[in-house]
GROMACS .gro file of C-alpha atoms in nm:
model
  340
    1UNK     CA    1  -1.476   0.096  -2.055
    2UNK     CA    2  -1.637   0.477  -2.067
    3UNK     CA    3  -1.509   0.859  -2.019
    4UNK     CA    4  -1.277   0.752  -1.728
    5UNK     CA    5  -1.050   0.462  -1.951
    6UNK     CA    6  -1.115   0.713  -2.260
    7UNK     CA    7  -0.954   1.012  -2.056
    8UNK     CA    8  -0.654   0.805  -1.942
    9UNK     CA    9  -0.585   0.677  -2.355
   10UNK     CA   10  -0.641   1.019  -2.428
   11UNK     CA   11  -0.388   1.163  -2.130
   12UNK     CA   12  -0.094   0.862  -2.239
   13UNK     CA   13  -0.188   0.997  -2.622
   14UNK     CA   14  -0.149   1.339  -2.572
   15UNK     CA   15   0.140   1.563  -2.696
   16UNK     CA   16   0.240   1.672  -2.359
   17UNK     CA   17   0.287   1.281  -2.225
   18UNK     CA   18   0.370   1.137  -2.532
   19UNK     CA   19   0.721   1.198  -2.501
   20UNK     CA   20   0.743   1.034  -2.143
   21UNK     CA   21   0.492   0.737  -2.212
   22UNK     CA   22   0.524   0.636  -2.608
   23UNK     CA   23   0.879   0.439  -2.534
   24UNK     CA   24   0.843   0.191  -2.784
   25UNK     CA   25   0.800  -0.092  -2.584
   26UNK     CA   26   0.460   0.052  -2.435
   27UNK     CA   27   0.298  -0.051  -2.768
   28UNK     CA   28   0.299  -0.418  -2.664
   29UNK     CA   29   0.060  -0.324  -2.333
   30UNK     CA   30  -0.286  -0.187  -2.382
   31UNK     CA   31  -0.402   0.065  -2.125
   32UNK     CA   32  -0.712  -0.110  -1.961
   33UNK     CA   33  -0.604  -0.456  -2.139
   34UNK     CA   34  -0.606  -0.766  -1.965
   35UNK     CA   35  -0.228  -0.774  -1.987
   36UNK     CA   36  -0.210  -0.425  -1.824
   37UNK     CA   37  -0.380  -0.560  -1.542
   38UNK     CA   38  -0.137  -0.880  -1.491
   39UNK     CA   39   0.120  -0.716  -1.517
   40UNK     CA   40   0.054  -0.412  -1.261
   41UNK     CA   41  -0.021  -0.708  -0.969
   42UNK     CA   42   0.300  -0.883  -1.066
   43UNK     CA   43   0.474  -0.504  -1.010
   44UNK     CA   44   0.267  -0.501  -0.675
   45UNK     CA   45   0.357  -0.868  -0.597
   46UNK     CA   46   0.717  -0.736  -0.638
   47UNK     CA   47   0.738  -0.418  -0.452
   48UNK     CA   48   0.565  -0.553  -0.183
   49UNK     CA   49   0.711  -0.878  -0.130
   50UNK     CA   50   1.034  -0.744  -0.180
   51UNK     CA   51   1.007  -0.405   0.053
   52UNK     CA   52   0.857  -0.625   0.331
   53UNK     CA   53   1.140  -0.898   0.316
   54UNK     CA   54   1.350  -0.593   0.342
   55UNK     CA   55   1.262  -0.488   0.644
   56UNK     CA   56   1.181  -0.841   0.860
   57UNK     CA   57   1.432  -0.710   1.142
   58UNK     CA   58   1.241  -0.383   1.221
   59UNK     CA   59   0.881  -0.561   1.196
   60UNK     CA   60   0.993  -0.847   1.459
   61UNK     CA   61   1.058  -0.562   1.657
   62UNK     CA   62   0.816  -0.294   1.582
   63UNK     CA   63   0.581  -0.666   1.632
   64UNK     CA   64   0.733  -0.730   1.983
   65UNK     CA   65   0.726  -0.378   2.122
   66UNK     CA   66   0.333  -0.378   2.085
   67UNK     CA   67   0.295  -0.721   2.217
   68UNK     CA   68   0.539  -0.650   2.528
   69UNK     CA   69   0.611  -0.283   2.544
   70UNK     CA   70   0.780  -0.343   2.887
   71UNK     CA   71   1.072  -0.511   2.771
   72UNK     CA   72   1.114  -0.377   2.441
   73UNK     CA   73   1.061   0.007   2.511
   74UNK     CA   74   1.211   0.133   2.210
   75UNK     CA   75   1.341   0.065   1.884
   76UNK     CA   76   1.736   0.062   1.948
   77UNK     CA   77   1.652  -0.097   2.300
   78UNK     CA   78   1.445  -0.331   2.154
   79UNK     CA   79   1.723  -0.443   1.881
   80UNK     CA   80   1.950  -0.554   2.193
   81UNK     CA   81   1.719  -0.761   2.337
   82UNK     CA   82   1.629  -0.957   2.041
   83UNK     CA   83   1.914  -1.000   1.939
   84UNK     CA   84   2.034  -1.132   2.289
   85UNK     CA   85   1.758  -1.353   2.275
   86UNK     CA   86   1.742  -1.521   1.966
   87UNK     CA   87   2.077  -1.358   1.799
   88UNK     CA   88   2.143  -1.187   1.486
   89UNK     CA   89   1.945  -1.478   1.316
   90UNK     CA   90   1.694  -1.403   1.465
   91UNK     CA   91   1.609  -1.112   1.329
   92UNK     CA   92   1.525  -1.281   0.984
   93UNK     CA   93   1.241  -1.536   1.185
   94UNK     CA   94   0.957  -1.558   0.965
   95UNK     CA   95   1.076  -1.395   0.649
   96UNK     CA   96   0.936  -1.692   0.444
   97UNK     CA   97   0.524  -1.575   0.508
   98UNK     CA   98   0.639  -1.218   0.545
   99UNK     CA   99   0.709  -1.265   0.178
  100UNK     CA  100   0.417  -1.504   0.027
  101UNK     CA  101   0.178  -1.309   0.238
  102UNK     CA  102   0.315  -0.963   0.129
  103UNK     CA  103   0.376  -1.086  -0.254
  104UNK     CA  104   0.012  -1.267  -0.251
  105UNK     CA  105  -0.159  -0.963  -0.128
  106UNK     CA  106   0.055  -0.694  -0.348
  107UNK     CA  107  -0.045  -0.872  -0.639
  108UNK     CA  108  -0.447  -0.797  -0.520
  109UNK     CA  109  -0.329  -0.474  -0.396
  110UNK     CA  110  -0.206  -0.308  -0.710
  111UNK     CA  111  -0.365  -0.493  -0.971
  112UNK     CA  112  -0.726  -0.484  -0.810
  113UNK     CA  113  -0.638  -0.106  -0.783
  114UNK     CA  114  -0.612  -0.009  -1.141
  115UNK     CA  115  -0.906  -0.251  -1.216
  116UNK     CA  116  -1.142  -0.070  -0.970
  117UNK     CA  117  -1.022   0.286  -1.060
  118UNK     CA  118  -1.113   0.206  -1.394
  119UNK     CA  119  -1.467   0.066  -1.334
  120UNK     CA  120  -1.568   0.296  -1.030
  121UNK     CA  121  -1.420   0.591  -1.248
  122UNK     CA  122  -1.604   0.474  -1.605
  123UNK     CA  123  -1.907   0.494  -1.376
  124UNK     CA  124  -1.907   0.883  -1.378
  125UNK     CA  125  -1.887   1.122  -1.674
  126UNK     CA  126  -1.532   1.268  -1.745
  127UNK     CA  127  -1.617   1.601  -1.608
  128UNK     CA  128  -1.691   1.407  -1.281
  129UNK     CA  129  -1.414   1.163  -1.320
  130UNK     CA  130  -1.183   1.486  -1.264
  131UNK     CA  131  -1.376   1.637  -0.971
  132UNK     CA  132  -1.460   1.361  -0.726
  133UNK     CA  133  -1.101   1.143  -0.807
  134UNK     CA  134  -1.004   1.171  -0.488
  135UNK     CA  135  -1.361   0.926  -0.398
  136UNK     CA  136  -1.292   0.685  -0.686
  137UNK     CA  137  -0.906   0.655  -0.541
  138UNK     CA  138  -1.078   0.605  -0.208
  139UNK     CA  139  -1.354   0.366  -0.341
  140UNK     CA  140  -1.063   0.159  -0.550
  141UNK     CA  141  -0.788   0.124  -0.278
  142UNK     CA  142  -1.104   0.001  -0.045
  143UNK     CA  143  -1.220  -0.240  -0.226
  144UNK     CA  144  -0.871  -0.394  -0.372
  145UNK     CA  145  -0.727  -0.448  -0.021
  146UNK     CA  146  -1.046  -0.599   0.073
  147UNK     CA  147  -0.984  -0.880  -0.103
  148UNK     CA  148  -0.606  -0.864  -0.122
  149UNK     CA  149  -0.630  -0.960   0.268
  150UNK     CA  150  -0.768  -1.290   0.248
  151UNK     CA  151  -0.443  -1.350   0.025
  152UNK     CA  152  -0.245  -1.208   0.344
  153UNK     CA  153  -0.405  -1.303   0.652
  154UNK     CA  154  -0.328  -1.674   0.712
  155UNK     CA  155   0.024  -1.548   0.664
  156UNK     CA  156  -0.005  -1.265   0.856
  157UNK     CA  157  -0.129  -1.503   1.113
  158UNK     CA  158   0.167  -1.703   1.122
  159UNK     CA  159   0.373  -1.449   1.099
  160UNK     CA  160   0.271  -1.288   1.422
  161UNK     CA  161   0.290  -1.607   1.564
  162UNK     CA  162   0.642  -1.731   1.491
  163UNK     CA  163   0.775  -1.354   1.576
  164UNK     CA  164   0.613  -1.261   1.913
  165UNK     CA  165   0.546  -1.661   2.096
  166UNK     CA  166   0.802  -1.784   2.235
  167UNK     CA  167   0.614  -2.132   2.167
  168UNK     CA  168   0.560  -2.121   1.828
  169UNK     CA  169   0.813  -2.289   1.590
  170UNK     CA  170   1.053  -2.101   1.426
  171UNK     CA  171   0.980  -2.207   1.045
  172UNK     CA  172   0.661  -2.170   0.858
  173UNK     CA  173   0.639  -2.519   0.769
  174UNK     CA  174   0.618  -2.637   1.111
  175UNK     CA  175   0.417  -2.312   1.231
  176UNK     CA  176   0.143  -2.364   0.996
  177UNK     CA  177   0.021  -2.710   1.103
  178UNK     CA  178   0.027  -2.633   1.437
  179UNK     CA  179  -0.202  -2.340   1.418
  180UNK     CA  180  -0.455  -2.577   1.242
  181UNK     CA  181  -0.408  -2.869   1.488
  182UNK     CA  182  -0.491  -2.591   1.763
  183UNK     CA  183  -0.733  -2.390   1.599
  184UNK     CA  184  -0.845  -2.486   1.225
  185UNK     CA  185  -0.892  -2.283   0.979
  186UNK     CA  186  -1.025  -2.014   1.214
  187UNK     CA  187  -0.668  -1.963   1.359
  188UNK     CA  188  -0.581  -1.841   0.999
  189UNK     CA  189  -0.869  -1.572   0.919
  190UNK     CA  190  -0.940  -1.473   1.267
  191UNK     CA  191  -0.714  -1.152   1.252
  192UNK     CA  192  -0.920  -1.065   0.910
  193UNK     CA  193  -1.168  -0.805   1.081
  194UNK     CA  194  -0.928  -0.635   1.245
  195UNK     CA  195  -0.658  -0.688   0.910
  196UNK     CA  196  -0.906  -0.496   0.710
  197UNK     CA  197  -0.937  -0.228   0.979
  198UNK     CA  198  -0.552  -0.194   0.964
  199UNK     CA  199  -0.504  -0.248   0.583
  200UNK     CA  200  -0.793  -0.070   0.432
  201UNK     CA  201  -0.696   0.311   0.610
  202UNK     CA  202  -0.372   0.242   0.523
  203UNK     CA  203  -0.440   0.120   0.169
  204UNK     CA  204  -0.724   0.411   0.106
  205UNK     CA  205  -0.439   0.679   0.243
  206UNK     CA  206  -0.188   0.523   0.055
  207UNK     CA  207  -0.317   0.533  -0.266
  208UNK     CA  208  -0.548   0.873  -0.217
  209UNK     CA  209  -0.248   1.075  -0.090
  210UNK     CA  210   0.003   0.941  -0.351
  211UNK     CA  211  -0.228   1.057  -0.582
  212UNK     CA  212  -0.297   1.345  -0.484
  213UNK     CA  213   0.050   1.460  -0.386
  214UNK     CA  214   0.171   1.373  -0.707
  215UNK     CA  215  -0.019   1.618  -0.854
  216UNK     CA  216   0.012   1.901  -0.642
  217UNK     CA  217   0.466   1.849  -0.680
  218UNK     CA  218   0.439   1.812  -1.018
  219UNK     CA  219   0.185   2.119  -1.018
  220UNK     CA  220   0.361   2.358  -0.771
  221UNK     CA  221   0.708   2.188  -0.694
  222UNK     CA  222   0.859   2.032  -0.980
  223UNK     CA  223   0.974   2.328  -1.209
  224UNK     CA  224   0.930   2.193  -1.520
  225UNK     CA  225   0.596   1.959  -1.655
  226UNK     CA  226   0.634   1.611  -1.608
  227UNK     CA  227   0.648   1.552  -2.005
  228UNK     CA  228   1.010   1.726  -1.997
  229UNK     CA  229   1.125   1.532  -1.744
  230UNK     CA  230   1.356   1.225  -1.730
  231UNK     CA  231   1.271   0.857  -1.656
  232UNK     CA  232   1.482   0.930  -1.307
  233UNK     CA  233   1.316   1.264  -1.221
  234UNK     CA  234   1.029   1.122  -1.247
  235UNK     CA  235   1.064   0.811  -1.054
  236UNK     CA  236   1.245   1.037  -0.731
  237UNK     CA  237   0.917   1.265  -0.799
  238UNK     CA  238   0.742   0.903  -0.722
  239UNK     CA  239   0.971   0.785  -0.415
  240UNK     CA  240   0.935   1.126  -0.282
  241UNK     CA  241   0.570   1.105  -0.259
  242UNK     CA  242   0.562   0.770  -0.171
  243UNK     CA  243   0.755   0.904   0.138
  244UNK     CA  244   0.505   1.122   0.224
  245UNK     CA  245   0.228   0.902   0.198
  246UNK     CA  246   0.370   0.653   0.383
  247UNK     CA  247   0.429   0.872   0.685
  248UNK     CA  248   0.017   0.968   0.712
  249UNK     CA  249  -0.041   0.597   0.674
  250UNK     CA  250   0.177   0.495   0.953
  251UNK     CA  251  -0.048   0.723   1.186
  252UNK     CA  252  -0.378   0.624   1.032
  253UNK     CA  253  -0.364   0.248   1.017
  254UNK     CA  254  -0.160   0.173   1.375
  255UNK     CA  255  -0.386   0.095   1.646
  256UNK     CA  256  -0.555  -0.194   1.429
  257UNK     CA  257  -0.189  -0.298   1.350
  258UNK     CA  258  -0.138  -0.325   1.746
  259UNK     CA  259  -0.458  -0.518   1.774
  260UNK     CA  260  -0.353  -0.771   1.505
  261UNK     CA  261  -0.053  -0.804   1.670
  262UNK     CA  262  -0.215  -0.827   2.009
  263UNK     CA  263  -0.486  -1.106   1.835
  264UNK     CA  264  -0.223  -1.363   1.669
  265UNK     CA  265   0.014  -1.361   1.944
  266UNK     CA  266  -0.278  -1.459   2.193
  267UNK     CA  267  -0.463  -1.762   2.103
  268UNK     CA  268  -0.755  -1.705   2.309
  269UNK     CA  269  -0.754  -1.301   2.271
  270UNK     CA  270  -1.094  -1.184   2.052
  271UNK     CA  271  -1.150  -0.836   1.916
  272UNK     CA  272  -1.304  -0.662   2.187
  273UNK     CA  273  -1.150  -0.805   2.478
  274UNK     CA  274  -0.734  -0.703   2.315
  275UNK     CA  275  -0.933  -0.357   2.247
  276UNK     CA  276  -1.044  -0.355   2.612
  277UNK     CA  277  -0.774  -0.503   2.761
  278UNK     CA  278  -0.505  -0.249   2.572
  279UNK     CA  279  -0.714   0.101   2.569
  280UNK     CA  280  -0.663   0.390   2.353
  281UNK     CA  281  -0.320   0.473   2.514
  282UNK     CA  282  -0.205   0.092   2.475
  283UNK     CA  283  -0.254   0.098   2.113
  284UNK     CA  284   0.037   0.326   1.999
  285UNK     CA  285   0.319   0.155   2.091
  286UNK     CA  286   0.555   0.091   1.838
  287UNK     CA  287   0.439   0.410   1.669
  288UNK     CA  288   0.786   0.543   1.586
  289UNK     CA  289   0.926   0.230   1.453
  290UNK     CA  290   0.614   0.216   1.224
  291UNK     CA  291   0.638   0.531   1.089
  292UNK     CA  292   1.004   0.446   1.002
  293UNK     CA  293   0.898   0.132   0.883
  294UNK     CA  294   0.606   0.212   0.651
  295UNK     CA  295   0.714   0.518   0.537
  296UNK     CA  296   1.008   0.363   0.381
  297UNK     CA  297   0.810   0.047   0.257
  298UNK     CA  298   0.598   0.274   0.094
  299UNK     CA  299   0.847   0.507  -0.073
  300UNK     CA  300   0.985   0.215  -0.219
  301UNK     CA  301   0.725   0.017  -0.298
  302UNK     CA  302   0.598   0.348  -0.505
  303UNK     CA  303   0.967   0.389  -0.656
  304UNK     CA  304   0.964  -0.039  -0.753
  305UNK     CA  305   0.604  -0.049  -0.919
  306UNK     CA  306   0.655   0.244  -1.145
  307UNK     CA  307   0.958   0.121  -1.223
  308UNK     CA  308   0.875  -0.186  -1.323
  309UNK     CA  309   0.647   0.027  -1.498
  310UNK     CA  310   0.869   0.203  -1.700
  311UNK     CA  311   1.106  -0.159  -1.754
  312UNK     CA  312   0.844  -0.333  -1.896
  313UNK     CA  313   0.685  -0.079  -2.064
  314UNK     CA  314   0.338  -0.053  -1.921
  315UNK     CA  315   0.114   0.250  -1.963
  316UNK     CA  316   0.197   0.522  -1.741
  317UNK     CA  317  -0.077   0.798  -1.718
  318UNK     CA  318   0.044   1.152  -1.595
  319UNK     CA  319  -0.149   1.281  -1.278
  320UNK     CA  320  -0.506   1.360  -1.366
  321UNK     CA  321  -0.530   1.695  -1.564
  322UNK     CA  322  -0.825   1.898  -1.587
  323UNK     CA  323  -1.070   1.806  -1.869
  324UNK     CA  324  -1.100   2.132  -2.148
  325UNK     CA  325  -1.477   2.151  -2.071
  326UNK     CA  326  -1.390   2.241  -1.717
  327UNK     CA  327  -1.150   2.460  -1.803
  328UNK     CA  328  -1.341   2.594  -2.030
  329UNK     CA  329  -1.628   2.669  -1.804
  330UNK     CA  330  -1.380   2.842  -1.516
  331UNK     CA  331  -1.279   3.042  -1.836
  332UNK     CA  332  -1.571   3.171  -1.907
  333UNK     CA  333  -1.650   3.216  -1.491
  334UNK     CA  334  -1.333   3.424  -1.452
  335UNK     CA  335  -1.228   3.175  -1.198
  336UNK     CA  336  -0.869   3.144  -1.382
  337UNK     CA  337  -0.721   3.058  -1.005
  338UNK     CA  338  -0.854   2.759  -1.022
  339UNK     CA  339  -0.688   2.634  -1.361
  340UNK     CA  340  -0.327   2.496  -1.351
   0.00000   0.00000   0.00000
């Protein structure tokens, strides 16, 4: 596929990864191989699904605090009064499309990911590959969670729906065919624009800062390189920089989470008129729960996918290194700061 898949093989084949990546199970999957690609979406279909089910009680809550932040004014508060209003139950409503949605759109998430990395990343030479990485991430995550949200939205939409309306039925069988008798097919896809304005900052931070921060713990934190270290250092190296992510997307992607919430709850609410009727101030709300929330869903979702990763032996590049012709050229530049 060009320099970029080329520097990958040649990062998993080198002698200072081979001893973390060439388990011998890792022969059976092909870096950049059709079945590399499967199986990376069914490790996002997992980790998100899963990390989303997880966490149902503190979404229907994080959900209800941005749709009525007078009666649920905080996150312990706002535990009391669901659960005096629906009881402990009713903390698990809509965990059936929390899951397909979150499953459906991991599965575009992750494995759309490594597919666009690849291509954008082929694209450029390897010496460019290295220096702009942080734009392919950012061009990648963009355009995988664009179309891992269609996957998500009528789900998302129902959802919403059966979590903050005290109308709506409480199962996802009865929810669904009621938005449709009300509103079609629009009723499904009409939270999409403001989906992708929630999904793709967090997706684009997600991925870029994971990335990044990867490299600069296993480059100034971790003590030892990432080739001497265990299967389990590795993986809390992972969690803990899922953590971090997670935290910076929490900030970045919650005012279009409040409109979504704002939009599916409200039948007759559009874009503009939740933004005008909610202001900048109305749109953080919630905030505190979310950054709970989505730090932790990320942190495992990061911790899940590489290991499934490293369970069913899939190629696991280290973080990007520098290519010799850079280093090379610093070399001969005296710039030796700059080489790690």
């Amino acid at each position: 596929m060009g320099p970029f898949l080329d520097l990958m093989k040649n990062a998993l084949c080198s002698p200072s990864s081979h001893s973390s990546s060439s388990s011998s199970p890792s022969s059976l999957v092909s870096f950049g191989s059709p079945k590399f690609y499967v199986l990376c979406g069914i490790g996002g279909s997992i980790c998100c699904g899963f990390t989303h089910l997880v966490i149902t009680p503190l979404d229907i809550v994080k959900c209800r605090m941005q749709v009525d932040p007078i009666k649920y004014s905080g996150v312990l508060q706002g535990f009391r009064v669901a659960v005096a209003d629906d009881g402990v139950r009713g903390l698990a409503r809509a965990w059936a499309p929390t899951t397909i949605g979150y499953s459906a759109q991991g599965f575009g998430k992750f494995g759309y990911y490594e597919i666009f990395k690849n291509v954008y990343g082929s694209m450029l030479s390897e010496e460019n590959a290295y220096t702009y990485r942080s734009w392919v991430y950012l061009a990648a995550a963009s355009s995988s969670e664009f179309f891992a949200d269609f996957f998500l939205a009528p789900f998302e939409a129902v959802k919403v729906r059966m979590q903050t309306s005290s109308t709506a039925p409480k199962t996802m069988r009865e929810c669904m065919p009621m938005i449709y008798k009300k509103e079609g097919m629009y009723g499904f896809f009409k939270g999409l624009p403001p989906l992708w304005t929630r999904q793709i900052p967090y997706t684009t931070v997600k991925f870029v800062c994971f990335e990044r921060v990867m490299e600069l713990m296993y480059t100034h934190i971790v003590p030892k390189p990432r080739s001497e270290c265990t299967k389990a250092e590795q993986l809390l190296v992972t969690f803990s920089a899922g953590y971090l992510a997670g935290i910076l997307c929490a900030v970045a992607s919650h005012p279009p989470d409040v409109l979504v919430s704002q939009l599916n709850q409200n039948p007759n609410a559009t874009l503009s008129s939740a933004a005008k009727k909610l202001g900048w101030k109305g749109m953080w709300p919630g905030l505190g729960a979310r950054i709970i929330m989505i730090g932790t869903i990320t942190a495992m979702q990061w911790f899940i996918y590489d290991g499934w990763k490293v369970l069913m032996g899939i190629p696991r590049p280290p973080p990007a290194q520098m290519p010799e012709s850079i280093r090379r050229k610093l070399q001969a530049e005296n710039k030796t700061d700059f080489i790690k």
